Coordinates of C-alpha atoms in Angstrom, one line a residue:
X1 CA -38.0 10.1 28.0
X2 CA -34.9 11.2 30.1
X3 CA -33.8 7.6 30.0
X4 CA -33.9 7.0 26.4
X5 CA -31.7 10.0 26.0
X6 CA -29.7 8.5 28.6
X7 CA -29.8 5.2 26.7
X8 CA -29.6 6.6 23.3
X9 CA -25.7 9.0 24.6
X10 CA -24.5 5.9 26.3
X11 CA -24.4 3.9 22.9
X12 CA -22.8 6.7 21.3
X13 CA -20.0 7.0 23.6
X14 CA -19.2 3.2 23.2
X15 CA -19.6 3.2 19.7
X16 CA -17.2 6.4 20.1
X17 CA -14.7 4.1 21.7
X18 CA -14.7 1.5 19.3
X19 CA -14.3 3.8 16.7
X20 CA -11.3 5.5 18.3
X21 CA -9.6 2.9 19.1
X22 CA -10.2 1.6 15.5
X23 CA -9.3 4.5 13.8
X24 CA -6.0 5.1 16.0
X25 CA -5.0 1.3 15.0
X26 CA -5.0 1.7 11.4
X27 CA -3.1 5.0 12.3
X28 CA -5.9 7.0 11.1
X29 CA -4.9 9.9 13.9
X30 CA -7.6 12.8 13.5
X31 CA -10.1 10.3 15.1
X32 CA -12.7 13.3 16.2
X33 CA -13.3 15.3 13.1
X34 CA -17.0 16.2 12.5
X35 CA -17.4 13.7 10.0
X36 CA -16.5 11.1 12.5
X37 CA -18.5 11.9 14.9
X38 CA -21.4 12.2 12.8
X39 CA -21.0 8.9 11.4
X40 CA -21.0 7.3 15.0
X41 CA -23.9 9.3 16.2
X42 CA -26.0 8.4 13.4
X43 CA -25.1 4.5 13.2
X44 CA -25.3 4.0 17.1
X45 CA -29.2 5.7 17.0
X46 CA -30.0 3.6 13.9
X47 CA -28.3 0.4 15.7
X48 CA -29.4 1.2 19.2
X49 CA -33.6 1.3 17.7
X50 CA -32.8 -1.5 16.0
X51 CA -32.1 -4.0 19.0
X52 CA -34.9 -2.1 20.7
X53 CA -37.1 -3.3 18.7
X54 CA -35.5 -6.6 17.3
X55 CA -34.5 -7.5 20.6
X56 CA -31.5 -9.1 18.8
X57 CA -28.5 -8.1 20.9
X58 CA -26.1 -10.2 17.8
X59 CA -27.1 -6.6 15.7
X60 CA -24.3 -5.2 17.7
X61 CA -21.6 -6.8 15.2
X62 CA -23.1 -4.3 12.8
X63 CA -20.4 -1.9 14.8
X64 CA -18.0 -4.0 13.8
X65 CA -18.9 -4.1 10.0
X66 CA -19.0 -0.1 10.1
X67 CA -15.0 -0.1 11.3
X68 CA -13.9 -2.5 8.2
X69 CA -15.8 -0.3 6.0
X70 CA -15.0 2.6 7.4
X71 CA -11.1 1.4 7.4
X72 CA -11.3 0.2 3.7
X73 CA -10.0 3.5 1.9
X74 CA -6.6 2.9 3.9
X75 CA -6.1 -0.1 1.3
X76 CA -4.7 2.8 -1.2
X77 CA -2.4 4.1 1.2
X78 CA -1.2 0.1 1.1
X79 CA -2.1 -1.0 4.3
X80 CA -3.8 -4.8 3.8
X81 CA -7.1 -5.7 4.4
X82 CA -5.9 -8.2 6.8
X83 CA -4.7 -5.6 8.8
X84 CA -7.6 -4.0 8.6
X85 CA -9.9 -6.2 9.6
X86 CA -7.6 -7.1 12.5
X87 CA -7.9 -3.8 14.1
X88 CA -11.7 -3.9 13.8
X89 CA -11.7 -7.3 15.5
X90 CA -9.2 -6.2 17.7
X91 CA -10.4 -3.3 18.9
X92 CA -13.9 -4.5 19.5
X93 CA -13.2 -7.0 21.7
X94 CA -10.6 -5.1 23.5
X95 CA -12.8 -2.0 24.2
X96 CA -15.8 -4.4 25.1
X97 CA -13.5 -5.7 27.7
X98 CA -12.0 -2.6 29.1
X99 CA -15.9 -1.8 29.3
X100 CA -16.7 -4.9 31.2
X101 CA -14.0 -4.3 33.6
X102 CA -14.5 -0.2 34.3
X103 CA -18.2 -0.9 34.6
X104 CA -17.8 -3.7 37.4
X105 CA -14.8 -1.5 38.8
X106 CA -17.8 1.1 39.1
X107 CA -20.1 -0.8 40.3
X108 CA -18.4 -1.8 43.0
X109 CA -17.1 1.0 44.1
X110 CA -20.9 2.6 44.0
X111 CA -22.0 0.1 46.2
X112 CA -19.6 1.1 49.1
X113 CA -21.5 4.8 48.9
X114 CA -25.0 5.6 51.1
X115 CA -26.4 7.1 47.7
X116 CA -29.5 4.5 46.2
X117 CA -28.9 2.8 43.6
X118 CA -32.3 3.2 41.3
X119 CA -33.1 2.5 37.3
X120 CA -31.3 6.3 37.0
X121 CA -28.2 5.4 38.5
X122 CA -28.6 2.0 36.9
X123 CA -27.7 3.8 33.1
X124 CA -26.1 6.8 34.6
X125 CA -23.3 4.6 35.7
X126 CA -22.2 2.7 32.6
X127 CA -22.7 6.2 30.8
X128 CA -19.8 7.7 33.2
X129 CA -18.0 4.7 32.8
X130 CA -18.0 4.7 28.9
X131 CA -17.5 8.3 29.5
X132 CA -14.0 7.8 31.9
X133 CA -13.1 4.9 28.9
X134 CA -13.4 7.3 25.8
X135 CA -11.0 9.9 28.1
X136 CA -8.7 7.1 28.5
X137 CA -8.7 6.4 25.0
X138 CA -8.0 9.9 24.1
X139 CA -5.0 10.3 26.9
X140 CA -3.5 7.0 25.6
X141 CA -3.4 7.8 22.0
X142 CA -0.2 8.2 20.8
X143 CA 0.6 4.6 22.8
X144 CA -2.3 2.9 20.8
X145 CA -0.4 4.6 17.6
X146 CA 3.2 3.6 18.8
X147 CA 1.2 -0.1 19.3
X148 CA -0.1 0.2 16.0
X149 CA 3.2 0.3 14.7
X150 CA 4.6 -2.3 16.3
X151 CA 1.6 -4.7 15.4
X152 CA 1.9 -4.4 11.7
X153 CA 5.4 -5.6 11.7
X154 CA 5.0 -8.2 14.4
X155 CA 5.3 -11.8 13.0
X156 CA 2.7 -12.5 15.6
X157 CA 0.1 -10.7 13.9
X158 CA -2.3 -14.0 12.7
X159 CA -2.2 -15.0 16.3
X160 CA -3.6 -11.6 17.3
X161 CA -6.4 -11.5 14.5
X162 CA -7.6 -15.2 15.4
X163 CA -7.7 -14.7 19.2
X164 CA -9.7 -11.0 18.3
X165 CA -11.7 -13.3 16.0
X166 CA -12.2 -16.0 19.1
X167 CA -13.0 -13.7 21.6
X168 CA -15.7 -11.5 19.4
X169 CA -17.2 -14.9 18.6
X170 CA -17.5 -15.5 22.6
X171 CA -18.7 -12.2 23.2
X172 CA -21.9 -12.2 20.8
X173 CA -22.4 -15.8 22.4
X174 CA -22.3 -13.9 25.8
X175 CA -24.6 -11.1 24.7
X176 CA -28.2 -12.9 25.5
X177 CA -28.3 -13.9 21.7
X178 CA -31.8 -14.7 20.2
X179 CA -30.6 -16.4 17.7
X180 CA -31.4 -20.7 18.3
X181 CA -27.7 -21.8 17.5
X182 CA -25.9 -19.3 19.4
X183 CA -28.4 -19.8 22.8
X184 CA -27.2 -23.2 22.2
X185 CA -23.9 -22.7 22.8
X186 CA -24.7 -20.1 25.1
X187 CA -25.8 -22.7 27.6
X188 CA -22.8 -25.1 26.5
X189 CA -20.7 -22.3 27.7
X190 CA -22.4 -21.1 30.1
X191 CA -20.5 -21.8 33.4
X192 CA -17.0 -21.0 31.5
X193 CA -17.8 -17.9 29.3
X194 CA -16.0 -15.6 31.3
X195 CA -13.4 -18.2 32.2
X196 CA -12.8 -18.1 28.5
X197 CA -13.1 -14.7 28.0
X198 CA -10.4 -13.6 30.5
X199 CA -8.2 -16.5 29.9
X200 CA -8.5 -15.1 26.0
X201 CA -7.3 -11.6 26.9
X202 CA -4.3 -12.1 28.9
X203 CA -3.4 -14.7 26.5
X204 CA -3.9 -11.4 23.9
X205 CA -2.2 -9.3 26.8
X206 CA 1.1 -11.6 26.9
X207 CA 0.9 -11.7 23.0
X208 CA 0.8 -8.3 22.4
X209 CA 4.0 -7.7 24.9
X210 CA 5.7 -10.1 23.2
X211 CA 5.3 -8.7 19.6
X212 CA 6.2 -5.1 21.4
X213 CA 9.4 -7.0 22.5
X214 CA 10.5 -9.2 19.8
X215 CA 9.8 -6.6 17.0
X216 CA 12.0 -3.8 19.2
X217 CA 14.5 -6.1 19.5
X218 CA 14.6 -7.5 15.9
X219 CA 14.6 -3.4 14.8
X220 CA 17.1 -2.5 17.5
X221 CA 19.3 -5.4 15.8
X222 CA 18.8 -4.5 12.2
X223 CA 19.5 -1.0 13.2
X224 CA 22.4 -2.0 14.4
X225 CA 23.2 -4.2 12.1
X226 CA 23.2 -1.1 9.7
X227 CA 25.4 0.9 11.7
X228 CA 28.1 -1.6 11.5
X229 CA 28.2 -2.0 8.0
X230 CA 28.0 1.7 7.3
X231 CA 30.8 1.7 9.9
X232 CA 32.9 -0.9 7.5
X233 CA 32.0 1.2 4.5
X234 CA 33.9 4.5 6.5
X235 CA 36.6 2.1 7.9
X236 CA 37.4 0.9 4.4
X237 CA 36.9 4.6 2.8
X238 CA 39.2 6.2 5.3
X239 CA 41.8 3.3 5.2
X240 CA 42.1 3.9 1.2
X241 CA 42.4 7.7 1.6
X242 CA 45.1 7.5 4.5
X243 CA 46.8 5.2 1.6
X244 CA 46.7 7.8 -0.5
X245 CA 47.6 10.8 1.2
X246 CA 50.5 8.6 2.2
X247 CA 51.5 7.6 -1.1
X248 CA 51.0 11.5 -2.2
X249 CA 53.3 12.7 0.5
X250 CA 56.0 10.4 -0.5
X251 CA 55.7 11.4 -4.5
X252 CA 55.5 14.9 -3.0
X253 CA 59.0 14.9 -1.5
X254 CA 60.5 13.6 -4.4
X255 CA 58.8 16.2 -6.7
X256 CA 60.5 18.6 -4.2
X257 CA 63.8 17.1 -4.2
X258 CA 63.7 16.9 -8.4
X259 CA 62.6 20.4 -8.3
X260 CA 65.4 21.6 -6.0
X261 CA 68.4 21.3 -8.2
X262 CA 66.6 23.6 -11.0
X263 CA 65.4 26.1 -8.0
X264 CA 68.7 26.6 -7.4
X265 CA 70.2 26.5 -11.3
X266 CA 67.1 29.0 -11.9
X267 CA 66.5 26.7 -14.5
X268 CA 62.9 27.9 -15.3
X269 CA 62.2 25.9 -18.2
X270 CA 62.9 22.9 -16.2
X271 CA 61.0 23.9 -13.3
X272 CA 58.1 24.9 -15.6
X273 CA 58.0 21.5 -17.1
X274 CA 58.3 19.6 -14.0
X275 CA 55.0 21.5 -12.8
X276 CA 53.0 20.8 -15.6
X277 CA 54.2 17.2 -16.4
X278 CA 54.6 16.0 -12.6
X279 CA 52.9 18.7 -9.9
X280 CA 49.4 19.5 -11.7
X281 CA 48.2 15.9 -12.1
X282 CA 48.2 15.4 -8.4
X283 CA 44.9 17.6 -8.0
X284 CA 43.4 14.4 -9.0
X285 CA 45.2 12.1 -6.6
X286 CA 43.9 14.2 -4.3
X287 CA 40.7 16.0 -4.4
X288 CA 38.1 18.0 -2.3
X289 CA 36.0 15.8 -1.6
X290 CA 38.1 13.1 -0.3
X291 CA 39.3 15.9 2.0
X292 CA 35.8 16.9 3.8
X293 CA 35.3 13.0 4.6
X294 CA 38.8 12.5 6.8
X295 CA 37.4 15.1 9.0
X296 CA 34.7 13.1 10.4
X297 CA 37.7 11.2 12.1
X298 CA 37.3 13.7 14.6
X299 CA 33.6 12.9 15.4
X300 CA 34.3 9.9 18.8
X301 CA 30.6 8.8 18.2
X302 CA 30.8 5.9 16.2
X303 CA 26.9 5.6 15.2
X304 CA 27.1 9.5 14.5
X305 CA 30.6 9.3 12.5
X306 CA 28.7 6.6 10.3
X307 CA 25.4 8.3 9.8
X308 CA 27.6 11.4 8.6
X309 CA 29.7 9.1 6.5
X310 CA 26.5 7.5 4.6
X311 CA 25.0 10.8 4.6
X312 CA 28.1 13.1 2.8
X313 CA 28.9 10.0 0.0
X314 CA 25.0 9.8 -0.8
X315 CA 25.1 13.4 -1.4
X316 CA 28.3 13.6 -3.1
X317 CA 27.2 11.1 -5.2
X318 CA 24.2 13.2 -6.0
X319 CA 26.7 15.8 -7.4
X320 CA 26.4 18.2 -3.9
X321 CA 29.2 19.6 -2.7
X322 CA 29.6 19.0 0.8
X323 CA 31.5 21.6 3.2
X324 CA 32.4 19.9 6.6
X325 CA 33.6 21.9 9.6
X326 CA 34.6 20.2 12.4
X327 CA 37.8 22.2 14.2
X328 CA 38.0 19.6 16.9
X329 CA 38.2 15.9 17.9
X330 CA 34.5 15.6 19.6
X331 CA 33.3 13.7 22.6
X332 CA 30.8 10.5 22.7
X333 CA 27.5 11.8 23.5
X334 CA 25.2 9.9 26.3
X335 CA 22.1 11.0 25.1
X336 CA 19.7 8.0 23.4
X337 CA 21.3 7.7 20.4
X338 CA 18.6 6.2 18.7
X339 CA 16.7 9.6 18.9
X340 CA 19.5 11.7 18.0
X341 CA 20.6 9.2 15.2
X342 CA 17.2 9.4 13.7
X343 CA 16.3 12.8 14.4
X344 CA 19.7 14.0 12.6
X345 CA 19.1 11.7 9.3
X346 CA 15.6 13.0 8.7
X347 CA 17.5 16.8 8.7
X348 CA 20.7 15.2 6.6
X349 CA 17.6 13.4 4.2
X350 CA 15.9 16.6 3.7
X351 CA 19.0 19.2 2.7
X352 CA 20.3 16.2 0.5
X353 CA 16.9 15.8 -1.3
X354 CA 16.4 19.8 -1.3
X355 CA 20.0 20.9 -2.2
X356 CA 19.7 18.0 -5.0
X357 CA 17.1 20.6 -6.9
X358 CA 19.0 23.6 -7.2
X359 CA 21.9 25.0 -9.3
X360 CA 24.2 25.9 -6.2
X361 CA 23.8 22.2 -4.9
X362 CA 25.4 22.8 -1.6
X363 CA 25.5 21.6 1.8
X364 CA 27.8 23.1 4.5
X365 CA 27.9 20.8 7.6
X366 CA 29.0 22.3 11.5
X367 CA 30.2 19.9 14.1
X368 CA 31.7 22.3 17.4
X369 CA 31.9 22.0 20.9
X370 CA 31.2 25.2 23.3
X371 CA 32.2 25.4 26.5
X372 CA 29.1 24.6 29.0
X373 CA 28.9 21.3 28.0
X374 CA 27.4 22.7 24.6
X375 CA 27.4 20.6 21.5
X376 CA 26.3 21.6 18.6
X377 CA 25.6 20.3 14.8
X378 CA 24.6 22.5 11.8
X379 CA 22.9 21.5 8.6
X380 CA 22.8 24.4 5.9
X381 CA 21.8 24.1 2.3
X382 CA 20.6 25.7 -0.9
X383 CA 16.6 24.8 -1.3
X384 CA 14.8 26.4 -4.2
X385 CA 11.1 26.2 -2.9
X386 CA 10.4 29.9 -1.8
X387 CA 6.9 29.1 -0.9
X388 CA 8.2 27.7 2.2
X389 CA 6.1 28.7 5.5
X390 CA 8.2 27.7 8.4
X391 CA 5.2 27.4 11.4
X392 CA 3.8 24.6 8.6
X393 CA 6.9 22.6 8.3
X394 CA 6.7 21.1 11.7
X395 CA 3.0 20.1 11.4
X396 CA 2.0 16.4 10.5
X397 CA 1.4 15.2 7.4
X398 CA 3.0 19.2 6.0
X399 CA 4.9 18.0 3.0
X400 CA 6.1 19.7 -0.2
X401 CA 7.6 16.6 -1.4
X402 CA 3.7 15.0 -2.4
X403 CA 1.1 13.6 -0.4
X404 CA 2.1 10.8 2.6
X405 CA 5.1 12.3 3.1
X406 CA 5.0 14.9 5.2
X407 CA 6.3 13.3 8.4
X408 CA 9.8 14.0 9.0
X409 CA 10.4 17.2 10.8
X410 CA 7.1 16.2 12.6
X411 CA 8.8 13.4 14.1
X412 CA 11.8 15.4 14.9
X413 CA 10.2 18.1 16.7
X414 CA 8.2 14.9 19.1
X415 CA 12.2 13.8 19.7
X416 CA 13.2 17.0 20.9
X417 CA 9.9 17.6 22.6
X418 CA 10.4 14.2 24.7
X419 CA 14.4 15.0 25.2
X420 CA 15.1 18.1 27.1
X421 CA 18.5 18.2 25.9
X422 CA 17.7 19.1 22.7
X423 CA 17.1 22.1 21.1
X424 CA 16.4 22.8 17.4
X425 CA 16.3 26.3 15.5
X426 CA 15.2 26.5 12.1
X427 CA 16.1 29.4 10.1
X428 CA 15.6 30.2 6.1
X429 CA 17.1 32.9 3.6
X430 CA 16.6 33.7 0.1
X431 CA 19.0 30.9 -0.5
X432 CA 20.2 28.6 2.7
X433 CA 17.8 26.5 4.8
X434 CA 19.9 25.7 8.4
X435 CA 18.8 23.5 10.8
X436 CA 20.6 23.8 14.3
X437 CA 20.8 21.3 16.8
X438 CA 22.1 21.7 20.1
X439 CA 23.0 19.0 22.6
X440 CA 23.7 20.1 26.0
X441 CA 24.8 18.5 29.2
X442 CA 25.5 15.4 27.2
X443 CA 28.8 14.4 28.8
X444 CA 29.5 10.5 29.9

């Protein structure tokens, strides 16, 4: 009895690996709810009786037909049933193998201890193996997510799904198959199965370090590809207003010089005219806004002067008036720009989407150097959601903008979480939202 029960939590504890590892492919992150966990426990019993008493060892790919069913509802949320299906192949074969290897790794190990090694050691050891594999799992989560990521936009994708596809087709030959075509091939293959099934996962190994590289390379050179042209745009923008303010100087001495034989006539009528006629249609050479973007000339971080660039003429655009204060020239930071780059677009994004819905339709924008190395950037603007809870904000998938959006400022707490050098303080009144960053110690 004590070994069926033995038997019976092993299977679930694989089945919980595959499932894991499943679920954290497709990016489907809250792997261990109840519901989850039911679903395995009551598949693997079902599955594990079933080969009991079948002794068909192929019923195992049942496992894998749960995970594509179970992975189907992510079509709506437009992920493609190739990529679904993928990850189910994928992580199958990819957990069976890590489960090869740590079982072997304990084996081995075992044998180099006095203690016997008897029928209950025989299960109790692949149960603490599958056990140390699911921990594993769990620890290494948020990499399988990251390498989710990275695998839907890898170009080498089909390679992956075939040699997933391959290897699970290897594996059930492997498995002691009852079926007569499969023992067929089984003694074909016999001599090279394993050759082929380790040869088949470093060739999936180098594969999947290749997509990690190629597709972080291809987005660090679209990123910067958008840098530079958003860079252009604030080149060409602040050439064209420099153009102006010259030309407006030059028409503003000569107003002064026309104006200075009626100051000194105390000819008012002329004076009067001259104002209306000459001086007041220069508010329009010149205006406000035009103003707040030649400050960010003082801002010596060219991916950070273009972000802020994009940022205050997609808001202006939208009608918001935008308040810069920036008192003096600022230094290049050294800190990972990426991070900082994105972390400070998802807090521009939100007060231009939020400020957008309200009547004041505001943004006031703080750039300021303390001393202490101390750098520091604040976003305030009008919001008109008063339901806002501020410990909810930060939390995955939290959104008041509608459902799958609610990722933002959870990604920008992980960036300050994983840079020391960053500190964010959120603070809300009746009418201003503020978000302050501070950089510190960020000298080159």
């Amino acid at each position: 009895m004590m070994l069926n029960i033995i038997m019976i939590v092993w299977y679930s504890v694989i089945a919980l690996c595959h499932l894991a590892v499943f679920l954290l492919l497709i990016q489907q992150t809250a792997f261990l709810s109840k519901r989850m966990l039911g679903i395995s426990m009551v598949f693997t019993l079902l599955l594990a009786s079933a080969i009991s008493i079948s002794g068909y060892s192929e019923l195992n790919l049942l496992l894998l037909l749960l995970l594509i069913i179970i992975g189907l509802p992510k079509r709506q949320e437009g992920m493609p049933v190739f990529y679904i299906v993928g990850s189910a192949l994928l992580s199958y074969f990819v957990v069976t193998i890590l489960r090869i290897i740590v079982d072997k790794s304990a084996y081995t190990l075992y044998l180099q201890t006095p203690f016997y090694y008897g029928v209950t050691t025989q299960l109790l050891l692949p149960l603490a193996s599958a056990l140390l594999l699911l921990g594993l799992i769990i620890v290494g989560r948020k990499k399988i997510v990251a390498l989710s990521a990275i695998l839907q936009q890898s170009k080498w994708y089909p390679v992956i799904f075939v040699i997933s596809l391959v290897g699970n087709i290897l594996l059930m030959i492997a498995s002691q198959p009852k079926i007569a075509f499969l023992q067929t091939w089984q003694l074909y293959l016999a001599n090279q199965m394993m050759l082929y099934l380790w040869g088949l996962t470093l060739l999936l190994g180098l594969i999947v370090i290749l997509s990690i590289h190629f597709t972080k390379e291809y987005a660090n050179i679209m990123s910067q590809k958008q840098a530079d042209k958003e860079l252009m745009h604030y080149m060409q923008k602040l050439e064209a207003t420099h153009e102006e303010l010259a030309t407006f100087r030059h028409d503003y001495m000569n107003i002064l010089l026309s104006l200075d034989y009626s100051i000194r006539t105390h000819d008012l009528a002329t004076i009067e005219k001259t104002y209306y006629q000459v001086v007041k249609p220069t508010e329009q050479v010149f205006n406000q806004q035009q103003v707040e973007v030649l400050k960010l000339s003082r801002i010596a971080n060219i991916e950070l002067k273009s972000l802020y660039y994009a940022k205050v003429r997609e808001a202006q655009q939208q009608g918001i008036q935008v308040y810069l204060d920036i008192p003096l020239p600022l230094p290049i930071l050294s800190i990972e720009r990426s991070s900082l780059i994105r972390m400070m677009a998802i807090l521009l994004d939100n007060a231009i989407e939020a400020a957008a819905s309200t009547e004041g339709k505001e943004i006031y924008v703080s750039l300021f150097e303390t001393p202490k190395q101390s750098y520091h950037m604040i976003i305030r603007n009008t919001y008109a959601n008063t339901q806002l809870s501020l410990p909810n904000l930060f939390q995955k998938q939290h959104s008041t903008k509608g459902a799958q959006r609610g990722l933002g400022l959870y990604y920008v707490q992980q960036i300050v979480r994983k840079h020391p050098q960053l500190t964010l303080q959120t603070t809300m009144t009746d009418q201003y939202f503020t978000q302050h960053v501070q950089v510190t110690n960020y000298a080159e």
